[in-house]
Amino acid sequence: MKLFECFLPMLILVGLVLTLVHTQDAQSASLFSFVAGFISIDCGIVEGSTYTDNVTNINYVSDADFIDSGEIHNILAIYNSYDVDTQLTTLRSFPKNTRNCYTLKPTQGKGRRYLIRVQFMYGNYDFKDQLPEFDVYLGPDYWQTIKINSSSKPINREIIHVLSSDYLHVCLINTGHGIPFISAIELRLLADNMYKESADFGSLHAFSRVNFGDAFTTVRYEADKYDRLWLPVSWPDSTRLYTLDKVYTSLSFNDPPEEVMSTAITPEYPNDSISMSWSPVNPTDQFFIYIHFADIQILKRNQLREFTIYLNGNHWIGPFSPFNHSTITTASTEPETVAPTYILTINKTKNSTLPPIINAIELYTLKQLPQKQTYDQDVSVLWSIKSTYKINTKNWQGDPCTPQEFVWEGIGCSNNDTESPRIVSLNLSSNGLNGDIDPGIANLTMIHTLDLSNNNLTGIVPNFLSRLRFLTVLNLKGNNFIGPIPAELQAKANKGSLSLSFDGVSTDGPASSCDGNTCKDSKDNKIIVPVIASVASLVVILIALSAVWIIKKQKEHGIGPDIRKQQYTYPEVQSMTNNFSVVLGKGGFGTVYHGFIGDTQVAIKMLSGSSLQGDKEFQAEAYLLLGIHHKNLISLIGYCNDESHKGIIYEYMANGNLESRIFGILSFFLNWEKRLQIVCDAAHGLEYLHHGCKPPIVHRDIKGTNILLNETFQAKLADFGLSKAFPTEGGTHISTAVAGTPGYLDPEYYTSTRLTEKSDVYSFGVVLLVIITGQPAITKHDNENIHISRLVNLKLAEGDINSIVDPRLLGDFDVNSAWKAVELAMACVAHTPSRRPTMKEVVMELNDCLVTERARQETKPKKLTGLMSLNLESAYDPTPL
Ligand SMILES: *[C@@H]1O[C@H](CO)[C@@H](O)[C@H](O)[C@H]1NC(C)=O
Ligand SMILES: *[C@@H]1O[C@H](CO)[C@@H](O)[C@H](O)[C@H]1NC(C)=O
């Protein structure tokens, strides 16, 4: 483990000097020096077209110049929502050939370090609704298998790789599980001193890259001049820190962007640790860890922040103190010991008066890409031949010689594990070639067989052929050459070292058959080939210019006077949401956008204007919300009722919905106490609707996605769109509108078509079971849908609580409270409504569970707080949460 220390006074000096440079020349520097190292390909857009992305300002080009196979498609319109990057809306698919390759030739060439990113979004482009799975290779080497698991969710993979050839081939291999496709390819040149381990140990496949202290936006170009994606995260039990002052970053290895280093988290309680966990995708994956720290609070004289980092219980690094407003990076110096799960803990030292802090973490797994690609000079000759003679009927894609099963047709290669393969034979017989013999052939210096017979070649037979010192077979028959065979060539043929065929005049010498000793001898000759070694850049970028980061100045008071005004016009809503630029989700009858009123974040649900049903729902919801106030019910901030534009403005819930927290992208590790607290909150909200409102209100759509979590994980019920106030006391409760969600809907509804409070209790019971088990409401077993209540019932018979409770809890829960919660949940999902408890009873029982679990927590040794999963691989996803 190493700790990159920076000499502080010098750092500040350098920082100041370069800040001056920055102000003078920021624009041209960032455009010239860094974008120059970018190749940005949008697959599937019209050949020859380019555009500038309006989010990143990066210029994208069509993929047609990088590949000559495949079909172009668009994702279906229903998947093309506001938050989908433009690059993901088109794609190229490959119904033909097992292997199809893109070939990139970055101007900086081999020996340099690049970030390579590939993106995939299916979007049901082929109307088949079949999610494919295929392999991606970098040149001859397997990189990864892409398993598309959703039509709407993009997949995004990155690798940091030092090119060993001037050509980079990104190849898609059909493995028999659907048609491969790709949406975007991006190549970013990195500085030579970044991610050095990628040269020493192997390439680094990005597993996770997280920016702490920002729960909302993905940071990328231009904030990050290397266009890495830094994902937002909201962390349980933590306090968010940020600074508006400059944070120096550039002397840190890997050069994290200042925007990322300006935010951090620290535990809510001063004695707590910061803990996080992740599990490898493959059990043998080896991890490299980089953690970036900068203290962004101003410490008082008697304050100290000092901490030690442990990995899987072993000392990893420290104790040390992060620098004030400048970055320090801790990193693995070699791959970490392989483990089934990794737990990283940052503990404050005894002397430390402040809890630990963390600004960002990067996790990579080691990927070996060992195979040598074909010798660059030979490759460039073949590409020139391919374009000169317009050869596009053959399988001439990717690297010519590797891997062996995809060697280009008509080509023979030398095989030597330690050196780059060379072209030793070229057979372009009967390929309809026109024009002169390509002069590039002079550079195929290792060739021994050249067959150009039966084409329409014209011009003279060039003399350079006689200088190909290993050439033993040359067939030029069946062409329209003019003039004689060059004398030198003829002399070789006469001497017998060359078998020359030239329009009926065969001059076969004794060496014509290549299984004699003559050939073997010539092969064994050791040739000194001038190797043009790429000159590694000696320039170490001390401070690179970063884009100016502007943070909105936060007002002194979180909620401005504006907030009390409840009705907003459509233009006001447009400006609040920055013209509806960020989609938070899509609900029953409208899209929910992120916005600001002053400095307060809000969520705005806009109704699709034409829907009459939606219009009624809107009125119902606005009416309900205006009259109801409870800490566990989502509260209304305002609304917009501008003719055809109707919207409801809610408080913003930073941690999204419960379902995504259990199953989603950044699925948190929620401990047992947190889970009980969340269901208690939700139960309180529902109890209030049933027993605190007159007339009582049936929610009608209780489920995980309608339970929202704020920044402190307090739960609130949302989506009152389907709610119905009871008509009269003891009335019939009959409703005709279809309601509910499969798996959560009271089965009694199918026979009675009535929804009562007890229907909500049923749905709530399902939520409880989902939270307890960590399983979805409906699972598929042998193609049969099984409801969670059935699964739990089967396991109840075994009498083992551990087989029911979510295994991710690792048995860390109070057994009595777990039993009680399971029994309560099963009572809630009883088939006969009258046997289900009321929400009053549910609240009481859950409170008991929580009290028991809390009592256990107090007697337990120091707990790991904020233990959260960093497993992002399954959905390495740039879209905001
Ligand atoms: C804590 O501080 C005291 C006093 O400055 C010092 O003597 C001691 O070595 C420190 N302990 C550790 C573990 O750093
Ligand atoms: C080149 O290929 C043709 C057919 O594709 C074959 O008949 C011929 O023998 C090959 N030439 C050499 C030198 O192997």
PDB file of C-alpha atoms in Angstrom, residues 91-298:
ATOM      1  CA  LEU A  91     -26.888   1.733 -32.575  1.00  0.00           C
ATOM      2  CA  ARG A  92     -25.308  -0.653 -35.033  1.00  0.00           C
ATOM      3  CA  SER A  93     -26.222  -4.326 -34.922  1.00  0.00           C
ATOM      4  CA  PHE A  94     -24.449  -7.286 -36.479  1.00  0.00           C
ATOM      5  CA  PRO A  95     -26.776 -10.040 -37.705  1.00  0.00           C
ATOM      6  CA  LYS A  96     -24.029 -11.392 -40.025  1.00  0.00           C
ATOM      7  CA  ASN A  97     -20.605 -12.893 -39.251  1.00  0.00           C
ATOM      8  CA  THR A  98     -19.461 -14.233 -35.914  1.00  0.00           C
ATOM      9  CA  ARG A  99     -17.015 -11.393 -35.403  1.00  0.00           C
ATOM     10  CA  ASN A 100     -17.360  -7.720 -36.349  1.00  0.00           C
ATOM     11  CA  CYS A 101     -14.707  -5.166 -35.472  1.00  0.00           C
ATOM     12  CA  TYR A 102     -14.276  -1.434 -35.206  1.00  0.00           C
ATOM     13  CA  THR A 103     -10.764  -0.232 -35.951  1.00  0.00           C
ATOM     14  CA  LEU A 104      -9.492   2.971 -34.329  1.00  0.00           C
ATOM     15  CA  LYS A 105      -6.110   4.527 -34.931  1.00  0.00           C
ATOM     16  CA  PRO A 106      -5.504   7.197 -32.294  1.00  0.00           C
ATOM     17  CA  THR A 107      -2.985   9.778 -33.503  1.00  0.00           C
ATOM     18  CA  GLN A 108      -0.936   9.478 -30.318  1.00  0.00           C
ATOM     19  CA  GLY A 109      -0.294   5.844 -31.193  1.00  0.00           C
ATOM     20  CA  LYS A 110       0.924   2.904 -29.202  1.00  0.00           C
ATOM     21  CA  GLY A 111       2.647   2.969 -25.839  1.00  0.00           C
ATOM     22  CA  ARG A 112       0.174   5.524 -24.500  1.00  0.00           C
ATOM     23  CA  ARG A 113      -2.511   4.958 -21.902  1.00  0.00           C
ATOM     24  CA  TYR A 114      -6.155   5.273 -22.870  1.00  0.00           C
ATOM     25  CA  LEU A 115      -9.531   5.036 -21.241  1.00  0.00           C
ATOM     26  CA  ILE A 116     -11.743   2.985 -23.554  1.00  0.00           C
ATOM     27  CA  ARG A 117     -15.486   3.110 -22.964  1.00  0.00           C
ATOM     28  CA  VAL A 118     -18.190   1.136 -24.744  1.00  0.00           C
ATOM     29  CA  GLN A 119     -21.906   1.752 -24.281  1.00  0.00           C
ATOM     30  CA  PHE A 120     -24.909  -0.386 -25.079  1.00  0.00           C
ATOM     31  CA  MET A 121     -28.585   0.437 -24.978  1.00  0.00           C
ATOM     32  CA  TYR A 122     -30.976  -2.083 -26.472  1.00  0.00           C
ATOM     33  CA  GLY A 123     -34.216  -0.054 -26.484  1.00  0.00           C
ATOM     34  CA  ASN A 124     -35.956  -2.949 -28.297  1.00  0.00           C
ATOM     35  CA  TYR A 125     -34.599  -1.595 -31.602  1.00  0.00           C
ATOM     36  CA  ASP A 126     -35.481  -4.849 -33.407  1.00  0.00           C
ATOM     37  CA  PHE A 127     -39.023  -5.101 -31.951  1.00  0.00           C
ATOM     38  CA  LYS A 128     -38.159  -8.586 -30.706  1.00  0.00           C
ATOM     39  CA  ASP A 129     -37.919  -7.785 -27.008  1.00  0.00           C
ATOM     40  CA  GLN A 130     -35.126 -10.332 -26.692  1.00  0.00           C
ATOM     41  CA  LEU A 131     -32.171  -9.212 -24.622  1.00  0.00           C
ATOM     42  CA  PRO A 132     -28.941 -10.430 -26.255  1.00  0.00           C
ATOM     43  CA  GLU A 133     -25.683 -11.530 -24.674  1.00  0.00           C
ATOM     44  CA  PHE A 134     -22.354 -11.369 -26.519  1.00  0.00           C
ATOM     45  CA  ASP A 135     -18.617 -10.965 -26.034  1.00  0.00           C
ATOM     46  CA  VAL A 136     -16.434  -7.922 -26.525  1.00  0.00           C
ATOM     47  CA  TYR A 137     -12.781  -8.329 -27.464  1.00  0.00           C
ATOM     48  CA  LEU A 138     -10.010  -5.778 -27.578  1.00  0.00           C
ATOM     49  CA  GLY A 139      -8.018  -6.947 -30.594  1.00  0.00           C
ATOM     50  CA  PRO A 140      -7.286 -10.626 -30.026  1.00  0.00           C
ATOM     51  CA  ASP A 141      -8.092 -10.599 -26.303  1.00  0.00           C
ATOM     52  CA  TYR A 142     -11.351 -11.309 -24.527  1.00  0.00           C
ATOM     53  CA  TRP A 143     -12.432  -8.242 -22.559  1.00  0.00           C
ATOM     54  CA  GLN A 144     -15.905  -9.011 -21.228  1.00  0.00           C
ATOM     55  CA  THR A 145     -19.299 -10.541 -21.822  1.00  0.00           C
ATOM     56  CA  ILE A 146     -22.113  -8.048 -22.221  1.00  0.00           C
ATOM     57  CA  LYS A 147     -25.426  -9.345 -20.946  1.00  0.00           C
ATOM     58  CA  ILE A 148     -28.163  -6.875 -21.717  1.00  0.00           C
ATOM     59  CA  ASN A 149     -30.620  -7.133 -18.852  1.00  0.00           C
ATOM     60  CA  SER A 150     -33.018  -4.326 -19.613  1.00  0.00           C
ATOM     61  CA  SER A 151     -34.383  -2.595 -22.675  1.00  0.00           C
ATOM     62  CA  SER A 152     -34.238   0.790 -21.007  1.00  0.00           C
ATOM     63  CA  LYS A 153     -31.069   0.693 -18.963  1.00  0.00           C
ATOM     64  CA  PRO A 154     -27.789   1.462 -20.702  1.00  0.00           C
ATOM     65  CA  ILE A 155     -24.681  -0.604 -20.020  1.00  0.00           C
ATOM     66  CA  ASN A 156     -21.472   1.259 -19.784  1.00  0.00           C
ATOM     67  CA  ARG A 157     -18.024  -0.325 -19.468  1.00  0.00           C
ATOM     68  CA  GLU A 158     -14.573   1.175 -19.222  1.00  0.00           C
ATOM     69  CA  ILE A 159     -11.043  -0.110 -19.288  1.00  0.00           C
ATOM     70  CA  ILE A 160      -7.722   1.635 -18.830  1.00  0.00           C
ATOM     71  CA  HIS A 161      -5.317   0.109 -21.282  1.00  0.00           C
ATOM     72  CA  VAL A 162      -1.875   0.819 -22.715  1.00  0.00           C
ATOM     73  CA  LEU A 163      -1.967   0.244 -26.466  1.00  0.00           C
ATOM     74  CA  SER A 164       0.715  -2.133 -27.709  1.00  0.00           C
ATOM     75  CA  SER A 165      -0.185  -1.469 -31.332  1.00  0.00           C
ATOM     76  CA  ASP A 166      -1.135   1.671 -33.256  1.00  0.00           C
ATOM     77  CA  TYR A 167      -4.446  -0.004 -34.037  1.00  0.00           C
ATOM     78  CA  LEU A 168      -7.196  -0.586 -31.530  1.00  0.00           C
ATOM     79  CA  HIS A 169      -9.837  -3.103 -32.539  1.00  0.00           C
ATOM     80  CA  VAL A 170     -13.087  -3.287 -30.612  1.00  0.00           C
ATOM     81  CA  CYS A 171     -14.681  -6.549 -31.712  1.00  0.00           C
ATOM     82  CA  LEU A 172     -18.147  -7.925 -30.981  1.00  0.00           C
ATOM     83  CA  ILE A 173     -18.451 -11.701 -31.048  1.00  0.00           C
ATOM     84  CA  ASN A 174     -21.732 -13.513 -31.545  1.00  0.00           C
ATOM     85  CA  THR A 175     -21.734 -16.357 -29.004  1.00  0.00           C
ATOM     86  CA  GLY A 176     -25.123 -17.739 -30.019  1.00  0.00           C
ATOM     87  CA  HIS A 177     -27.192 -15.760 -27.513  1.00  0.00           C
ATOM     88  CA  GLY A 178     -28.595 -13.032 -29.702  1.00  0.00           C
ATOM     89  CA  ILE A 179     -27.366 -10.425 -32.139  1.00  0.00           C
ATOM     90  CA  PRO A 180     -24.514  -8.235 -30.912  1.00  0.00           C
ATOM     91  CA  PHE A 181     -24.911  -4.441 -31.109  1.00  0.00           C
ATOM     92  CA  ILE A 182     -23.194  -1.340 -29.821  1.00  0.00           C
ATOM     93  CA  SER A 183     -24.298   2.252 -29.165  1.00  0.00           C
ATOM     94  CA  ALA A 184     -21.105   4.226 -28.594  1.00  0.00           C
ATOM     95  CA  ILE A 185     -17.326   3.897 -28.396  1.00  0.00           C
ATOM     96  CA  GLU A 186     -15.204   6.495 -26.656  1.00  0.00           C
ATOM     97  CA  LEU A 187     -11.437   6.686 -26.409  1.00  0.00           C
ATOM     98  CA  ARG A 188      -9.740   9.140 -24.002  1.00  0.00           C
ATOM     99  CA  LEU A 189      -6.012   9.681 -23.825  1.00  0.00           C
ATOM    100  CA  LEU A 190      -4.796   9.705 -20.219  1.00  0.00           C
ATOM    101  CA  ALA A 191      -1.662  11.340 -18.887  1.00  0.00           C
ATOM    102  CA  ASP A 192       1.314   8.993 -18.704  1.00  0.00           C
ATOM    103  CA  ASN A 193       1.602   9.200 -14.916  1.00  0.00           C
ATOM    104  CA  MET A 194      -1.990   8.153 -14.273  1.00  0.00           C
ATOM    105  CA  TYR A 195      -2.981   4.597 -13.366  1.00  0.00           C
ATOM    106  CA  LYS A 196       0.602   3.401 -13.718  1.00  0.00           C
ATOM    107  CA  GLU A 197      -0.449  -0.011 -12.457  1.00  0.00           C
ATOM    108  CA  SER A 198      -2.086  -0.577 -15.838  1.00  0.00           C
ATOM    109  CA  ALA A 199       1.401  -0.821 -17.325  1.00  0.00           C
ATOM    110  CA  ASP A 200       2.938  -2.869 -14.513  1.00  0.00           C
ATOM    111  CA  PHE A 201       0.228  -5.441 -13.841  1.00  0.00           C
ATOM    112  CA  GLY A 202      -2.318  -5.448 -16.664  1.00  0.00           C
ATOM    113  CA  SER A 203      -5.226  -3.377 -17.881  1.00  0.00           C
ATOM    114  CA  LEU A 204      -7.711  -1.975 -15.367  1.00  0.00           C
ATOM    115  CA  HIS A 205     -11.391  -2.701 -15.880  1.00  0.00           C
ATOM    116  CA  ALA A 206     -13.539  -0.130 -14.087  1.00  0.00           C
ATOM    117  CA  PHE A 207     -15.706  -1.699 -11.411  1.00  0.00           C
ATOM    118  CA  SER A 208     -16.851   1.427  -9.653  1.00  0.00           C
ATOM    119  CA  ARG A 209     -16.008   5.137  -9.499  1.00  0.00           C
ATOM    120  CA  VAL A 210     -17.924   7.078  -6.892  1.00  0.00           C
ATOM    121  CA  ASN A 211     -18.051  10.741  -5.932  1.00  0.00           C
ATOM    122  CA  PHE A 212     -19.060  11.088  -2.289  1.00  0.00           C
ATOM    123  CA  GLY A 213     -21.040  14.064  -1.103  1.00  0.00           C
ATOM    124  CA  ASP A 214     -22.957  14.525  -4.317  1.00  0.00           C
ATOM    125  CA  ALA A 215     -26.152  12.532  -4.396  1.00  0.00           C
ATOM    126  CA  PHE A 216     -27.311  13.750  -7.707  1.00  0.00           C
ATOM    127  CA  THR A 217     -25.154  14.435 -10.737  1.00  0.00           C
ATOM    128  CA  THR A 218     -22.687  12.301 -12.619  1.00  0.00           C
ATOM    129  CA  VAL A 219     -19.468  14.236 -13.082  1.00  0.00           C
ATOM    130  CA  ARG A 220     -17.722  13.837 -16.440  1.00  0.00           C
ATOM    131  CA  TYR A 221     -16.227  16.094 -19.130  1.00  0.00           C
ATOM    132  CA  GLU A 222     -15.541  19.047 -18.873  1.00  0.00           C
ATOM    133  CA  ALA A 223     -15.310  18.925 -15.094  1.00  0.00           C
ATOM    134  CA  ASP A 224     -13.146  15.837 -15.616  1.00  0.00           C
ATOM    135  CA  LYS A 225     -10.803  16.598 -18.479  1.00  0.00           C
ATOM    136  CA  TYR A 226     -10.322  12.872 -19.053  1.00  0.00           C
ATOM    137  CA  ASP A 227     -14.077  12.336 -19.239  1.00  0.00           C
ATOM    138  CA  ARG A 228     -14.212   9.630 -16.615  1.00  0.00           C
ATOM    139  CA  LEU A 229     -17.699   9.051 -15.171  1.00  0.00           C
ATOM    140  CA  TRP A 230     -17.924   9.782 -11.429  1.00  0.00           C
ATOM    141  CA  LEU A 231     -21.190   8.464 -10.101  1.00  0.00           C
ATOM    142  CA  PRO A 232     -23.242  10.238  -7.458  1.00  0.00           C
ATOM    143  CA  VAL A 233     -24.180   8.417  -4.321  1.00  0.00           C
ATOM    144  CA  SER A 234     -26.161   9.202  -1.244  1.00  0.00           C
ATOM    145  CA  TRP A 235     -24.744   7.507   1.759  1.00  0.00           C
ATOM    146  CA  PRO A 236     -26.665   6.453   4.842  1.00  0.00           C
ATOM    147  CA  ASP A 237     -25.703   7.851   8.268  1.00  0.00           C
ATOM    148  CA  SER A 238     -23.467  10.481   6.780  1.00  0.00           C
ATOM    149  CA  THR A 239     -23.134  14.226   6.635  1.00  0.00           C
ATOM    150  CA  ARG A 240     -22.403  15.828   3.295  1.00  0.00           C
ATOM    151  CA  LEU A 241     -19.513  18.281   3.151  1.00  0.00           C
ATOM    152  CA  TYR A 242     -18.630  20.671   0.367  1.00  0.00           C
ATOM    153  CA  THR A 243     -16.414  23.641  -0.187  1.00  0.00           C
ATOM    154  CA  LEU A 244     -16.557  26.553  -2.586  1.00  0.00           C
ATOM    155  CA  ASP A 245     -12.817  27.116  -2.222  1.00  0.00           C
ATOM    156  CA  LYS A 246     -10.251  25.715  -4.592  1.00  0.00           C
ATOM    157  CA  VAL A 247      -9.163  22.157  -3.908  1.00  0.00           C
ATOM    158  CA  TYR A 248      -5.812  21.286  -5.443  1.00  0.00           C
ATOM    159  CA  THR A 249      -5.913  17.970  -7.229  1.00  0.00           C
ATOM    160  CA  SER A 250      -3.296  17.796  -9.885  1.00  0.00           C
ATOM    161  CA  LEU A 251      -0.365  16.535  -7.893  1.00  0.00           C
ATOM    162  CA  SER A 252      -2.393  13.536  -6.891  1.00  0.00           C
ATOM    163  CA  PHE A 253      -1.922  10.480  -9.027  1.00  0.00           C
ATOM    164  CA  ASN A 254      -4.929   9.856 -11.235  1.00  0.00           C
ATOM    165  CA  ASP A 255      -5.810  13.533 -11.088  1.00  0.00           C
ATOM    166  CA  PRO A 256      -9.413  13.405  -9.822  1.00  0.00           C
ATOM    167  CA  PRO A 257     -11.429  16.442 -10.905  1.00  0.00           C
ATOM    168  CA  GLU A 258     -11.755  19.353  -8.531  1.00  0.00           C
ATOM    169  CA  GLU A 259     -15.526  19.127  -8.659  1.00  0.00           C
ATOM    170  CA  VAL A 260     -15.299  15.618  -7.221  1.00  0.00           C
ATOM    171  CA  MET A 261     -12.771  16.593  -4.551  1.00  0.00           C
ATOM    172  CA  SER A 262     -14.905  19.561  -3.427  1.00  0.00           C
ATOM    173  CA  THR A 263     -17.494  17.264  -1.915  1.00  0.00           C
ATOM    174  CA  ALA A 264     -17.134  14.564   0.715  1.00  0.00           C
ATOM    175  CA  ILE A 265     -18.964  12.692   3.404  1.00  0.00           C
ATOM    176  CA  THR A 266     -18.222  12.179   7.064  1.00  0.00           C
ATOM    177  CA  PRO A 267     -20.151   9.970   9.533  1.00  0.00           C
ATOM    178  CA  GLU A 268     -23.140  11.542  11.196  1.00  0.00           C
ATOM    179  CA  TYR A 269     -21.922  10.489  14.641  1.00  0.00           C
ATOM    180  CA  PRO A 270     -18.374  11.524  15.547  1.00  0.00           C
ATOM    181  CA  ASN A 271     -17.251   8.111  16.745  1.00  0.00           C
ATOM    182  CA  ASP A 272     -18.484   6.165  13.757  1.00  0.00           C
ATOM    183  CA  SER A 273     -16.462   4.728  10.938  1.00  0.00           C
ATOM    184  CA  ILE A 274     -17.019   4.899   7.210  1.00  0.00           C
ATOM    185  CA  SER A 275     -17.524   1.399   5.850  1.00  0.00           C
ATOM    186  CA  MET A 276     -18.278   0.057   2.436  1.00  0.00           C
ATOM    187  CA  SER A 277     -18.414  -3.346   0.849  1.00  0.00           C
ATOM    188  CA  TRP A 278     -18.408  -4.901  -2.569  1.00  0.00           C
ATOM    189  CA  SER A 279     -18.284  -8.344  -4.136  1.00  0.00           C
ATOM    190  CA  PRO A 280     -16.412  -9.298  -7.283  1.00  0.00           C
ATOM    191  CA  VAL A 281     -18.305 -10.383 -10.377  1.00  0.00           C
ATOM    192  CA  ASN A 282     -15.925 -13.308 -10.878  1.00  0.00           C
ATOM    193  CA  PRO A 283     -14.478 -14.974  -7.794  1.00  0.00           C
ATOM    194  CA  THR A 284     -10.922 -14.673  -9.127  1.00  0.00           C
ATOM    195  CA  ASP A 285     -11.070 -10.954  -9.912  1.00  0.00           C
ATOM    196  CA  GLN A 286      -8.151  -9.005  -8.466  1.00  0.00           C
ATOM    197  CA  PHE A 287      -8.852  -5.492  -7.264  1.00  0.00           C
ATOM    198  CA  PHE A 288      -6.949  -2.232  -7.356  1.00  0.00           C
ATOM    199  CA  ILE A 289      -8.268   0.447  -5.035  1.00  0.00           C
ATOM    200  CA  TYR A 290      -7.685   4.190  -5.259  1.00  0.00           C
ATOM    201  CA  ILE A 291      -9.152   6.477  -2.610  1.00  0.00           C
ATOM    202  CA  HIS A 292      -8.978  10.248  -2.857  1.00  0.00           C
ATOM    203  CA  PHE A 293      -9.006  12.441   0.235  1.00  0.00           C
ATOM    204  CA  ALA A 294      -8.972  16.195   0.796  1.00  0.00           C
ATOM    205  CA  ASP A 295     -10.039  17.876   4.011  1.00  0.00           C
ATOM    206  CA  ILE A 296     -12.542  20.483   2.961  1.00  0.00           C
ATOM    207  CA  GLN A 297     -13.454  21.738   6.415  1.00  0.00           C
ATOM    208  CA  ILE A 298     -11.303  24.370   8.103  1.00  0.00           C
TER     209      ILE A 298
END
